[in-house]
PDB file of C-alpha atoms in Angstrom:
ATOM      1  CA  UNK A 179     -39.403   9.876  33.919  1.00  0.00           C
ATOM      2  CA  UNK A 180     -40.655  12.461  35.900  1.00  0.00           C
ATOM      3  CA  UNK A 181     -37.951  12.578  38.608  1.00  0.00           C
ATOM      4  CA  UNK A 182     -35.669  12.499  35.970  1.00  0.00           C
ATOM      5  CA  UNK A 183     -36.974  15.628  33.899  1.00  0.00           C
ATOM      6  CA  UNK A 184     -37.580  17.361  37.350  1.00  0.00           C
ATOM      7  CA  UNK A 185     -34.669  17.151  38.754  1.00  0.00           C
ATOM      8  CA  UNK A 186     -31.770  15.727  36.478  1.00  0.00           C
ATOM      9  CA  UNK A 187     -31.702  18.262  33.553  1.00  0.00           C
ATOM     10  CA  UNK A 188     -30.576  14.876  31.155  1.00  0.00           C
ATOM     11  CA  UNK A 189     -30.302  15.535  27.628  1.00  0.00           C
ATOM     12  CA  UNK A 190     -31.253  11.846  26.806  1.00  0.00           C
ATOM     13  CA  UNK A 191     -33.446   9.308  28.934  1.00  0.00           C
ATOM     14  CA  UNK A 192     -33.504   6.111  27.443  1.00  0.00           C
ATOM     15  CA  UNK A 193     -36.234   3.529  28.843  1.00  0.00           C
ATOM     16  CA  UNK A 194     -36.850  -0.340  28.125  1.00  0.00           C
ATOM     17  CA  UNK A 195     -39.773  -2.036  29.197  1.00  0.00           C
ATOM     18  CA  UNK A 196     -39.280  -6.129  28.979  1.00  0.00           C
ATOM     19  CA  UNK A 197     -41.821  -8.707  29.347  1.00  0.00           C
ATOM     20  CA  UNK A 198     -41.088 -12.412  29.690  1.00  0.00           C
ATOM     21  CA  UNK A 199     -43.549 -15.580  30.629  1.00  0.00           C
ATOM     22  CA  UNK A 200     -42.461 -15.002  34.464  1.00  0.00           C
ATOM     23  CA  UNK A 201     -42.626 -10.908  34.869  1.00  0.00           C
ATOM     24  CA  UNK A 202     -41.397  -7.963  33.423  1.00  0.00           C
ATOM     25  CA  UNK A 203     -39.139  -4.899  34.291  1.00  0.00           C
ATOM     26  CA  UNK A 204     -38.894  -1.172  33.509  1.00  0.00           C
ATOM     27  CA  UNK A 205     -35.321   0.178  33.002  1.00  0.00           C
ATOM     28  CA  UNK A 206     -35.391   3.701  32.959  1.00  0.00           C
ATOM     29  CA  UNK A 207     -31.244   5.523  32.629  1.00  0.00           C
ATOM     30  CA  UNK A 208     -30.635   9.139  31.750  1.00  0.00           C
ATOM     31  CA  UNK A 209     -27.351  11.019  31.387  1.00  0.00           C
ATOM     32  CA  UNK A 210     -28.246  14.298  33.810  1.00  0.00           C
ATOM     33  CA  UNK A 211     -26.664  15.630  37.148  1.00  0.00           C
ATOM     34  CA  UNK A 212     -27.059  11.760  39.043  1.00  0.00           C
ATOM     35  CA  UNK A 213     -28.529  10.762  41.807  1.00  0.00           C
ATOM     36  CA  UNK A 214     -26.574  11.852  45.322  1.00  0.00           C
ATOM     37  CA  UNK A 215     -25.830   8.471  47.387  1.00  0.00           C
ATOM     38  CA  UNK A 216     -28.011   9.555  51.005  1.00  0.00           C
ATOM     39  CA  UNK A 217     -31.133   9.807  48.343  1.00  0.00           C
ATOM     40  CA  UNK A 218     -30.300   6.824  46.014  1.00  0.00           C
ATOM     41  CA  UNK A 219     -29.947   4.523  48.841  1.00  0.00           C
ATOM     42  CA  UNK A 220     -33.590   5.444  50.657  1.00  0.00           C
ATOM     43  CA  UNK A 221     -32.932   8.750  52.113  1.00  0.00           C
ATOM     44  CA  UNK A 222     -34.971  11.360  50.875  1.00  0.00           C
ATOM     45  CA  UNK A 223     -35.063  15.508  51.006  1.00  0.00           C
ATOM     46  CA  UNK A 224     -37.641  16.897  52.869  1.00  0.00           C
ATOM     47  CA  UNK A 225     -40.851  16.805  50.814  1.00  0.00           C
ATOM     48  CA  UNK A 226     -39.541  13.848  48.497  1.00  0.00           C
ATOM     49  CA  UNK A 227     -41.357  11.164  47.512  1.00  0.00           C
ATOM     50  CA  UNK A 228     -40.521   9.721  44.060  1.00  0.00           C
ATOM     51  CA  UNK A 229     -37.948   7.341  44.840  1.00  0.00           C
ATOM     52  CA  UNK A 230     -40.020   5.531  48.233  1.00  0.00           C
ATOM     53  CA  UNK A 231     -42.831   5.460  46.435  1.00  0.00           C
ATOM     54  CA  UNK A 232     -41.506   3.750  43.276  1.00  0.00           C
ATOM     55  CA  UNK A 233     -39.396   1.090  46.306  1.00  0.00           C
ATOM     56  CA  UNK A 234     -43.069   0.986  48.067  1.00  0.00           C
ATOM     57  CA  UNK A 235     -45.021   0.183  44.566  1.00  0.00           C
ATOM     58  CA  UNK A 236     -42.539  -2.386  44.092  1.00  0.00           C
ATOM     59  CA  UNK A 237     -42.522  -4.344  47.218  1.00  0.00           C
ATOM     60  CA  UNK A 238     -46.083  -4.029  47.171  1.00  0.00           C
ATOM     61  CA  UNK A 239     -45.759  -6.164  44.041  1.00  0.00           C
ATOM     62  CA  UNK A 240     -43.534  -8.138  45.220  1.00  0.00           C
ATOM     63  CA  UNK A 241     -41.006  -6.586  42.891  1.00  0.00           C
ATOM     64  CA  UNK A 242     -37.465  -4.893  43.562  1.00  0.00           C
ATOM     65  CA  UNK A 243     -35.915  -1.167  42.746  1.00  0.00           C
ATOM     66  CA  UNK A 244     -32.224  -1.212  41.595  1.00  0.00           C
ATOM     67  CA  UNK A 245     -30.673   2.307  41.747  1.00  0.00           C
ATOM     68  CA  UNK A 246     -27.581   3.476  40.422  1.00  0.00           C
ATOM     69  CA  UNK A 247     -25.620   6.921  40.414  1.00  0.00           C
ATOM     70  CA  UNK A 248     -22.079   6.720  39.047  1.00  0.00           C
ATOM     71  CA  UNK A 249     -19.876   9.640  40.060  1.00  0.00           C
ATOM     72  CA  UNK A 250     -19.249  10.386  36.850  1.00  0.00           C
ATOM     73  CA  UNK A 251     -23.230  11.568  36.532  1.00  0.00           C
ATOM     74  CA  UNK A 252     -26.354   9.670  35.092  1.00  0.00           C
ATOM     75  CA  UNK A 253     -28.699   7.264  36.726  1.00  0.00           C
ATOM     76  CA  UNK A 254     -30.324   4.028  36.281  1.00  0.00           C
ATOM     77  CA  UNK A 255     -33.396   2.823  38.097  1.00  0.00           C
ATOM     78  CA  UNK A 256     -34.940  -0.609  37.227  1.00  0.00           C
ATOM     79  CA  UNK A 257     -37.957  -2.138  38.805  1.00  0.00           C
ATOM     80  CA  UNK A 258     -38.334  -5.983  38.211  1.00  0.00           C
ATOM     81  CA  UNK A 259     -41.864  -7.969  39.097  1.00  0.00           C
ATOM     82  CA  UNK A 260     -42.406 -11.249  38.799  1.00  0.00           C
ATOM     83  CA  UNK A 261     -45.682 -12.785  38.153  1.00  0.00           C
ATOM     84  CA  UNK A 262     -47.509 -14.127  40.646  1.00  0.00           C
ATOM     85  CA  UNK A 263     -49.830 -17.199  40.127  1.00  0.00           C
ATOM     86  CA  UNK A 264     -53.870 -16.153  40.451  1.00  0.00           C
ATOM     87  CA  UNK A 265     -55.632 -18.803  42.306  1.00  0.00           C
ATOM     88  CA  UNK A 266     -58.860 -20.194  41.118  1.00  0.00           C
TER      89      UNK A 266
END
């Protein structure tokens, strides 16, 4: 949400958190400027974090980051973890 409002200008952000028996995700699309491909796809301005450290929390959790920019504006970024069993 943050990247979003920082740096998208969106008029609308829509966000869906699901939950199911084996993990959950966190959708999170707005309808602002977009995302430019060299950043979407891991490459980030100098200073930048938002986007590695949402891929890093992820993997960390076993989890993955889907991120979308259509040319037409807008972004999408998901985040989908699935629960691990806790042993005894």
């Amino acid at each position: 949400l943050t990247n979003a409002l920082t740096h998208a200008s969106p008029r609308r952000i829509d966000v869906a958190l699901e939950r199911w028996p084996t993990g959950l995700s966190l959708t999170i699309r707005d309808d602002g400027r977009g995302i430019p491909p060299e950043i979407a796809h891991g490459v980030p301005p100098a200073g930048h974090f938002g986007l590695v450290g949402i891929r890093e929390r992820a993997a960390r959790l076993g989890g993955i980051v889907q991120i979308e920019s259509p040319p037409e504006g807008g972004a999408l970024v998901a985040v989908r973890i699935t629960a691990r069993s806790r042993g005894t």
